[in-house]
């Protein structure tokens, strides 16, 4: 067992973990943060994406012990005071989810993308979230949601939605 | 699925890491970014006795200038490579190829040195290092040695690293004034290269003075396309001359056949991609 000190969604934790424990299993099973899901077990699907010291990572491909001394943000920690994060709000408004299983990872990856690229084109969004798979193949509205949220997160008006309004 | 149990060491200096590797028993794995190692451990294709994690060794990260070369720390992440100003100036081919590696999340964790030491023939960075005549600095308890890229990649997933050695940095000669391009063919998002070509070209006026061509996934190791390089040396820089030279790209290759492509298709593809890569690198 190794002892780790980690901040998750703003709270500090000190826990003993086996070195082989994956970060996603620590989050779900020891902390009860079941908003972060496991989709594939092969590092492909991105459903387990969280932010580790501010950068999106696949939490199935990091050992919990490696998060020692780090700040982890999960889908459960991005809203403020009960309000949805702009990315969550945009996924809701633009119907960026169908079954919803990929959504936590999609949102965490998309926030990371928009932090780096405040105004991504459609192609840049598609490339930026290539590490996340939607089993419903509902990518069209996911891309629209990311572009709408990018506008809101960076203080642009909702003008961008004019080109996004029609549902294909 | 979770990995089998292992002992975990997290050194903070290269010396400590070498000691930890030496003390780790029969089966030690070195954990860099973990984006290849953790998946195979999860599948229990690897079940090391000890894992030595390099992530807390600050001296292994970052890029510096040293005379006529830049030196890239082995633990520099793909994301940091993509944004690095020295790489952008002196070896932009590395950043261009790194942008095609896997996906954002993987690039945040995965490292330049880890990808090279893993030496997957479908990985993008080995052929790039080979085309740029990079040198690999290996540290062991007995000291350091430098191995040229042409001697570093020995066989499938096998490098010149001896047991107990660590890849600590990669020296890349500055390539100011060269044109470069990485042409990659794959079919789906985050996929490995089916075939890819790294082209490094120096022009003198209307002629191609020198060309260095690295091939990804055309054999168990990355390859230099020596026939293409010879055919390009001194030729007039025209699309026709490049196309003719690219016809040599499949010479002395031994690609595998798999679900993505048969070997003969790869040998066709490498000629097409070489033509595109050299054409772009030569600015034609």
Coordinates of C-alpha atoms in Angstrom, one line a residue:
Chain A
X1 CA 0.0 0.0 0.0
X2 CA 1.1 3.6 -0.7
X3 CA -0.3 6.6 0.9
X4 CA -1.5 9.4 -1.4
X5 CA -2.6 13.0 -0.7
X6 CA -4.8 14.3 -3.5
X7 CA -7.3 17.0 -4.0
X8 CA -10.4 16.0 -5.9
X9 CA -13.1 18.5 -6.9
X10 CA -11.8 20.9 -4.3
X11 CA -11.6 18.5 -1.3
X12 CA -8.4 17.0 0.2
X13 CA -8.1 13.3 0.7
X14 CA -5.4 11.1 2.3
X15 CA -5.8 7.5 1.4
X16 CA -3.9 4.2 1.1
X17 CA -3.9 2.7 -2.3
X18 CA -2.3 -0.3 -3.9
X19 CA 0.1 0.9 -6.6
X20 CA -1.8 -1.1 -9.2
X21 CA -5.1 0.8 -8.5
X22 CA -6.1 2.8 -11.6
X23 CA -7.1 6.4 -10.9
X24 CA -10.6 5.8 -12.2
X25 CA -11.1 3.0 -9.8
X26 CA -9.8 5.1 -6.9
X27 CA -12.3 7.9 -7.9
X28 CA -15.2 5.6 -8.2
X29 CA -14.7 3.0 -5.6
X30 CA -12.8 4.8 -2.8
X31 CA -14.3 8.3 -3.2
X32 CA -17.7 7.4 -4.6
X33 CA -17.2 9.7 -7.6
X34 CA -19.2 7.5 -9.9
X35 CA -19.8 10.4 -12.4
X36 CA -16.6 9.3 -14.0
X37 CA -17.3 6.1 -15.9
X38 CA -15.3 3.3 -17.4
X39 CA -16.3 2.6 -21.0
X40 CA -13.7 0.4 -22.7
X41 CA -10.8 -0.8 -20.6
X42 CA -8.5 -0.2 -23.6
X43 CA -7.7 3.5 -23.3
X44 CA -9.7 4.2 -26.5
X45 CA -13.1 5.6 -25.5
X46 CA -12.2 8.5 -23.2
X47 CA -15.3 8.1 -21.1
X48 CA -13.1 8.2 -18.0
X49 CA -11.5 11.6 -18.8
X50 CA -10.7 13.8 -15.9
X51 CA -8.4 16.8 -15.4
X52 CA -5.1 16.0 -13.7
X53 CA -3.5 19.3 -12.7
X54 CA -5.7 21.0 -15.2
X55 CA -5.0 18.7 -18.2
X56 CA -7.4 16.1 -19.6
X57 CA -6.2 12.6 -19.1
X58 CA -7.8 9.1 -19.4
X59 CA -8.1 8.1 -15.7
X60 CA -8.0 4.4 -16.7
X61 CA -4.4 5.0 -18.0
X62 CA -3.0 6.7 -14.9
X63 CA -2.3 4.9 -11.6
X64 CA -3.9 6.5 -8.5
X65 CA -0.5 6.7 -6.9
X66 CA 0.6 9.0 -9.7
X67 CA -2.0 11.5 -8.6
X68 CA -0.2 11.9 -5.3
X69 CA 0.2 15.7 -4.6
X70 CA -2.0 16.5 -7.6
X71 CA -5.3 18.3 -8.2
X72 CA -8.0 16.1 -9.9
X73 CA -11.2 17.6 -11.3
X74 CA -14.0 15.3 -12.3
X75 CA -17.3 15.9 -14.0
X76 CA -18.7 16.3 -10.5
X77 CA -16.5 19.2 -9.7
X78 CA -17.0 21.6 -12.7
X79 CA -20.3 23.2 -11.8
X80 CA -20.3 26.1 -9.3
X81 CA -22.9 26.4 -6.5
X82 CA -25.3 24.0 -8.2
X83 CA -25.2 25.8 -11.5
X84 CA -24.1 23.9 -14.6
X85 CA -20.8 24.6 -16.2
X86 CA -21.2 26.3 -19.6
X87 CA -20.1 23.1 -21.3
X88 CA -22.7 21.1 -19.4
X89 CA -25.4 23.7 -20.3
X90 CA -24.4 23.6 -24.0
X91 CA -24.6 19.8 -24.1
X92 CA -28.1 20.1 -22.6
X93 CA -29.3 22.9 -24.9
X94 CA -27.8 21.5 -28.1
X95 CA -28.9 17.9 -27.4
X96 CA -25.2 16.8 -27.2
X97 CA -26.1 13.5 -25.7
X98 CA -28.3 10.5 -26.4
X99 CA -27.6 7.6 -24.0
X100 CA -25.3 9.9 -22.0
X101 CA -22.6 7.3 -21.3
X102 CA -19.8 9.2 -23.1
X103 CA -21.0 12.6 -21.8
X104 CA -18.8 13.0 -18.7
X105 CA -15.6 12.3 -20.7
X106 CA -16.8 14.3 -23.7
X107 CA -17.4 17.3 -21.4
X108 CA -14.1 17.0 -19.6
X109 CA -12.2 16.7 -22.9
X110 CA -14.1 19.5 -24.5
X111 CA -13.4 21.9 -21.6
X112 CA -9.7 21.0 -22.0
X113 CA -9.8 21.7 -25.7
X114 CA -11.6 25.1 -25.3
X115 CA -9.1 26.1 -22.6
X116 CA -6.4 25.8 -25.3
X117 CA -8.4 26.9 -28.3
X118 CA -11.0 29.5 -27.3
X119 CA -12.7 29.5 -30.8
X120 CA -12.3 26.1 -32.4
X121 CA -13.6 25.4 -35.9
X122 CA -15.8 22.4 -36.5
X123 CA -12.7 20.5 -37.7
X124 CA -10.7 21.5 -34.7
X125 CA -13.5 20.3 -32.4
X126 CA -13.6 17.0 -34.2
X127 CA -9.9 16.6 -34.0
X128 CA -9.8 17.9 -30.4
X129 CA -12.2 15.3 -29.1
X130 CA -10.9 12.4 -31.2
X131 CA -10.0 10.6 -28.0
X132 CA -13.6 10.3 -27.0
X133 CA -16.0 7.9 -28.6
X134 CA -19.8 8.2 -28.7
X135 CA -21.4 4.8 -29.1
X136 CA -24.6 6.4 -30.2
X137 CA -22.6 8.3 -32.9
X138 CA -24.2 11.5 -31.9
X139 CA -21.2 13.6 -32.8
X140 CA -23.1 16.3 -34.8
X141 CA -24.7 17.9 -31.8
X142 CA -21.7 17.3 -29.6
X143 CA -19.7 19.5 -32.0
X144 CA -22.4 22.1 -31.9
X145 CA -22.4 22.1 -28.1
X146 CA -18.7 22.5 -27.9
X147 CA -18.7 25.5 -30.2
X148 CA -21.6 27.1 -28.3
X149 CA -19.9 26.6 -25.0
X150 CA -16.6 28.0 -26.4
X151 CA -18.4 31.2 -27.1
X152 CA -19.9 31.4 -23.7
X153 CA -16.7 30.5 -21.9
X154 CA -14.8 33.2 -23.7
X155 CA -17.5 35.9 -23.4
X156 CA -18.6 36.0 -27.0
X157 CA -22.3 36.5 -27.6
X158 CA -24.5 33.7 -28.6
X159 CA -24.3 34.9 -32.2
X160 CA -22.5 31.7 -33.1
X161 CA -25.7 29.8 -32.5
X162 CA -27.3 31.3 -35.6
X163 CA -25.4 28.8 -37.8
X164 CA -26.1 26.1 -35.3
X165 CA -29.8 26.3 -35.0
X166 CA -31.1 23.9 -37.6
X167 CA -31.1 20.3 -36.6
X168 CA -29.9 18.0 -39.3
Chain B
X1 CA -9.5 -5.2 -15.6
X2 CA -6.7 -4.2 -13.3
X3 CA -2.9 -5.0 -13.4
X4 CA -1.2 -7.6 -11.4
X5 CA 0.4 -6.4 -8.2
X6 CA 3.8 -4.8 -8.4
X7 CA 6.3 -2.9 -6.2
X8 CA 6.3 0.8 -7.0
X9 CA 9.3 3.2 -7.0
X10 CA 9.2 6.9 -7.6
X11 CA 12.7 8.3 -7.8
X12 CA 13.3 12.0 -8.1
X13 CA 16.8 11.9 -9.8
X14 CA 18.3 9.9 -12.6
X15 CA 20.8 8.3 -10.2
X16 CA 18.0 7.2 -7.9
X17 CA 16.1 5.8 -10.8
X18 CA 19.1 3.7 -11.9
X19 CA 19.5 2.4 -8.4
X20 CA 15.8 1.6 -8.3
X21 CA 16.0 -0.3 -11.6
X22 CA 19.1 -2.2 -10.3
X23 CA 17.3 -3.1 -7.1
X24 CA 14.0 -4.0 -8.7
X25 CA 14.5 -7.7 -9.2
X26 CA 14.2 -9.8 -12.3
X27 CA 11.3 -8.1 -14.1
X28 CA 11.5 -4.3 -13.9
X29 CA 9.5 -2.0 -16.1
X30 CA 10.2 1.7 -16.5
X31 CA 7.1 3.9 -16.4
X32 CA 7.3 7.0 -18.6
X33 CA 3.9 8.4 -19.7
X34 CA 2.4 5.0 -19.3
X35 CA 0.1 5.3 -22.3
X36 CA 1.5 2.0 -23.8
X37 CA 2.7 0.3 -20.6
X38 CA -0.5 0.7 -18.5
X39 CA -2.7 -0.7 -21.2
X40 CA -0.6 -3.8 -21.6
X41 CA -0.4 -4.2 -17.8
X42 CA -4.1 -3.9 -17.6
X43 CA -4.4 -6.8 -20.1
X44 CA -1.7 -8.6 -18.1
X45 CA 0.4 -8.9 -21.2
X46 CA 3.0 -7.4 -18.9
X47 CA 3.1 -8.2 -15.1
X48 CA 6.4 -6.7 -13.9
X49 CA 7.7 -7.3 -10.4
X50 CA 8.7 -3.6 -10.0
X51 CA 7.6 -0.4 -11.8
X52 CA 10.0 2.5 -11.7
X53 CA 8.0 5.7 -12.4
X54 CA 10.1 8.5 -13.9
X55 CA 7.4 11.2 -13.7
X56 CA 8.9 13.0 -10.7
X57 CA 12.4 13.4 -12.2
X58 CA 12.4 17.0 -13.2
X59 CA 15.8 16.8 -15.0
X60 CA 14.3 14.5 -17.6
X61 CA 11.8 17.1 -18.8
X62 CA 12.2 20.0 -21.1
X63 CA 14.1 21.1 -24.2
X64 CA 17.4 23.0 -24.4
X65 CA 19.8 24.3 -27.0
X66 CA 23.4 22.9 -27.1
X67 CA 25.6 24.2 -29.9
X68 CA 24.4 22.8 -33.2
X69 CA 21.7 20.6 -31.6
X70 CA 18.6 20.8 -29.5
X71 CA 18.4 18.3 -26.6
X72 CA 15.0 16.9 -25.7
X73 CA 14.5 15.4 -22.2
X74 CA 13.1 11.9 -22.5
X75 CA 10.2 12.7 -20.2
X76 CA 9.1 15.7 -22.2
X77 CA 5.4 15.1 -22.9
X78 CA 4.0 15.1 -26.4
X79 CA 1.9 18.2 -25.5
X80 CA 5.1 20.0 -24.4
X81 CA 6.9 18.9 -27.6
X82 CA 4.1 20.4 -29.7
X83 CA 4.3 23.7 -28.0
X84 CA 8.0 24.0 -27.6
X85 CA 9.7 27.0 -29.3
X86 CA 13.1 25.4 -29.9
X87 CA 11.5 22.4 -31.6
X88 CA 9.3 24.7 -33.6
X89 CA 12.4 26.6 -34.8
X90 CA 15.0 23.8 -35.3
X91 CA 13.0 20.6 -35.8
X92 CA 9.4 21.4 -36.6
X93 CA 9.0 17.9 -38.1
X94 CA 8.9 16.5 -34.6
X95 CA 6.0 18.7 -33.6
X96 CA 4.2 18.0 -36.8
X97 CA 4.4 14.2 -36.3
X98 CA 3.7 14.4 -32.6
X99 CA 0.4 16.2 -33.3
X100 CA -0.7 13.0 -35.1
X101 CA 0.1 10.7 -32.2
X102 CA -3.0 9.2 -30.5
X103 CA -5.3 11.9 -29.0
X104 CA -5.2 15.0 -26.7
X105 CA -5.5 13.0 -23.4
X106 CA -2.8 10.5 -24.4
X107 CA -0.5 13.4 -25.6
X108 CA -0.8 15.0 -22.2
X109 CA 0.7 12.0 -20.5
X110 CA 2.8 10.3 -23.2
X111 CA 6.4 11.2 -23.6
X112 CA 8.9 11.6 -26.4
X113 CA 11.4 9.3 -24.8
X114 CA 8.8 6.8 -23.9
X115 CA 7.5 6.5 -27.4
X116 CA 11.1 6.0 -28.7
X117 CA 12.1 3.5 -26.1
X118 CA 8.9 1.5 -26.7
X119 CA 9.9 1.4 -30.4
X120 CA 6.6 0.3 -31.8
X121 CA 7.1 0.0 -35.6
X122 CA 3.7 1.8 -36.1
X123 CA 4.7 4.6 -33.8
X124 CA 5.4 7.9 -35.5
X125 CA 8.4 9.3 -33.7
X126 CA 11.0 6.6 -34.3
X127 CA 11.0 7.3 -38.1
X128 CA 11.2 11.0 -37.4
X129 CA 14.2 10.6 -35.1
X130 CA 15.8 8.4 -37.7
X131 CA 15.2 10.9 -40.5
X132 CA 16.7 13.7 -38.4
X133 CA 19.8 11.8 -37.5
X134 CA 19.0 12.1 -33.8
X135 CA 21.3 10.6 -31.1
X136 CA 20.1 8.8 -28.0
X137 CA 21.8 9.4 -24.7
X138 CA 21.5 6.3 -22.4
X139 CA 22.4 6.4 -18.8
X140 CA 23.6 3.4 -16.8
X141 CA 25.2 2.9 -13.4
X142 CA 28.6 2.8 -15.2
X143 CA 28.0 6.1 -17.0
X144 CA 26.5 7.4 -20.1
X145 CA 26.8 6.5 -23.8
X146 CA 25.4 8.0 -27.0
X147 CA 23.8 5.8 -29.7
X148 CA 22.9 7.1 -33.1
X149 CA 19.3 6.6 -34.2
X150 CA 20.4 4.2 -36.9
X151 CA 21.7 1.8 -34.2
X152 CA 19.1 2.5 -31.6
X153 CA 16.2 0.6 -33.2
X154 CA 17.3 -3.1 -33.2
X155 CA 14.1 -5.1 -33.8
X156 CA 10.4 -5.2 -33.1
X157 CA 9.9 -3.4 -29.8
X158 CA 13.6 -3.8 -29.2
X159 CA 16.2 -1.1 -28.8
X160 CA 19.9 -0.8 -28.0
X161 CA 18.9 -0.1 -24.4
X162 CA 20.7 -2.7 -22.2
X163 CA 19.1 -4.0 -19.0
X164 CA 19.5 -1.4 -16.3
X165 CA 19.9 1.5 -18.7
X166 CA 17.6 4.5 -19.1
X167 CA 17.0 6.7 -22.1
X168 CA 17.6 10.2 -20.6
X169 CA 17.7 12.6 -23.6
X170 CA 17.6 12.8 -27.3
X171 CA 20.0 15.2 -29.2
X172 CA 18.6 16.4 -32.5
X173 CA 20.8 18.3 -34.9
X174 CA 19.4 21.7 -35.8
X175 CA 17.7 21.6 -39.2
X176 CA 17.3 25.3 -40.0
X177 CA 16.8 25.9 -43.7
X178 CA 15.5 22.4 -44.3
X179 CA 12.0 21.7 -45.5
X180 CA 10.2 18.9 -43.7
X181 CA 6.9 17.1 -43.8
X182 CA 5.3 14.0 -42.1
X183 CA 2.8 12.2 -44.3
X184 CA 0.7 9.7 -42.3
X185 CA -2.0 7.3 -43.5
X186 CA -4.5 5.9 -41.2
X187 CA -8.2 5.3 -41.4
X188 CA -9.9 6.3 -38.1
X189 CA -9.4 8.7 -35.2
X190 CA -6.5 8.1 -32.8
X191 CA -5.3 5.2 -35.0
X192 CA -1.7 4.1 -35.4
X193 CA 0.0 4.7 -38.8
X194 CA -0.7 2.1 -41.4
X195 CA 2.2 3.6 -43.2
X196 CA 3.8 7.0 -42.7
X197 CA 6.8 8.9 -44.2
X198 CA 9.0 11.6 -42.7
X199 CA 10.8 13.7 -45.3
X200 CA 13.7 16.1 -44.5
X201 CA 14.9 18.0 -47.6
X202 CA 17.5 20.6 -48.2
X203 CA 17.3 22.6 -51.4
X204 CA 20.0 24.6 -53.1
X205 CA 18.3 26.9 -55.7
X206 CA 16.5 24.8 -58.2
X207 CA 18.0 21.5 -57.0
X208 CA 17.5 19.1 -54.1
X209 CA 20.9 19.0 -52.4
X210 CA 20.1 16.3 -49.9
X211 CA 17.1 14.3 -48.7
X212 CA 16.6 12.1 -45.6
X213 CA 13.5 9.9 -45.6
X214 CA 12.2 7.9 -42.6
X215 CA 9.6 5.2 -43.0
X216 CA 7.1 4.2 -40.3
X217 CA 5.6 0.7 -40.2
X218 CA 7.5 -0.7 -43.2
X219 CA 9.3 -3.4 -41.2
X220 CA 10.0 -4.4 -37.6
X221 CA 12.0 -1.1 -37.1
X222 CA 11.8 2.3 -38.7
X223 CA 13.8 2.5 -41.9
X224 CA 15.6 5.0 -44.0
X225 CA 14.6 4.9 -47.7
X226 CA 18.2 4.9 -49.0
X227 CA 17.2 4.3 -52.6
X228 CA 15.0 7.4 -52.6
X229 CA 17.6 9.5 -50.8
X230 CA 20.2 8.5 -53.5
X231 CA 17.8 9.2 -56.3
X232 CA 16.9 12.7 -54.9
X233 CA 20.5 13.8 -54.3
X234 CA 21.3 16.6 -56.7
X235 CA 18.2 16.3 -58.9
X236 CA 16.3 19.2 -60.2
X237 CA 13.5 20.0 -57.8
X238 CA 10.5 19.1 -59.9
X239 CA 7.4 17.1 -59.2
X240 CA 8.4 14.6 -61.9
X241 CA 11.8 14.0 -60.4
X242 CA 10.3 13.5 -56.9
X243 CA 7.7 11.1 -58.3
X244 CA 10.5 9.1 -60.0
X245 CA 12.6 9.0 -56.9
X246 CA 9.6 7.9 -54.7
X247 CA 9.4 4.8 -56.8
X248 CA 12.3 3.5 -54.8
X249 CA 10.5 3.8 -51.5
X250 CA 9.6 0.1 -51.1
X251 CA 13.1 -1.2 -51.7
X252 CA 14.5 -3.2 -48.9
X253 CA 11.3 -2.9 -46.8
X254 CA 9.6 -5.9 -45.1
X255 CA 6.2 -4.7 -43.9
X256 CA 3.8 -6.9 -42.1
X257 CA 0.3 -7.9 -43.2
X258 CA -2.5 -7.3 -40.7
X259 CA -6.1 -6.4 -40.5
X260 CA -5.4 -2.9 -41.8
X261 CA -3.3 -3.7 -44.8
X262 CA -1.5 -6.5 -46.7
X263 CA 2.3 -6.1 -47.1
X264 CA 2.0 -5.5 -50.9
X265 CA -0.5 -2.7 -50.3
X266 CA 1.9 -1.1 -47.8
X267 CA 4.7 -1.3 -50.4
X268 CA 2.4 0.5 -52.8
X269 CA 1.3 3.0 -50.2
X270 CA 4.8 3.9 -49.2
X271 CA 5.7 5.1 -52.7
X272 CA 2.6 7.3 -52.8
X273 CA 3.2 8.8 -49.4
X274 CA 6.9 9.4 -50.1
X275 CA 6.0 11.3 -53.2
X276 CA 3.6 13.5 -51.2
X277 CA 6.0 13.9 -48.3
X278 CA 9.0 14.9 -50.4
X279 CA 6.9 17.2 -52.6
X280 CA 5.6 19.0 -49.5
X281 CA 9.0 19.1 -47.9
X282 CA 10.6 20.5 -51.0
X283 CA 8.0 23.2 -51.3
X284 CA 6.8 22.0 -54.7

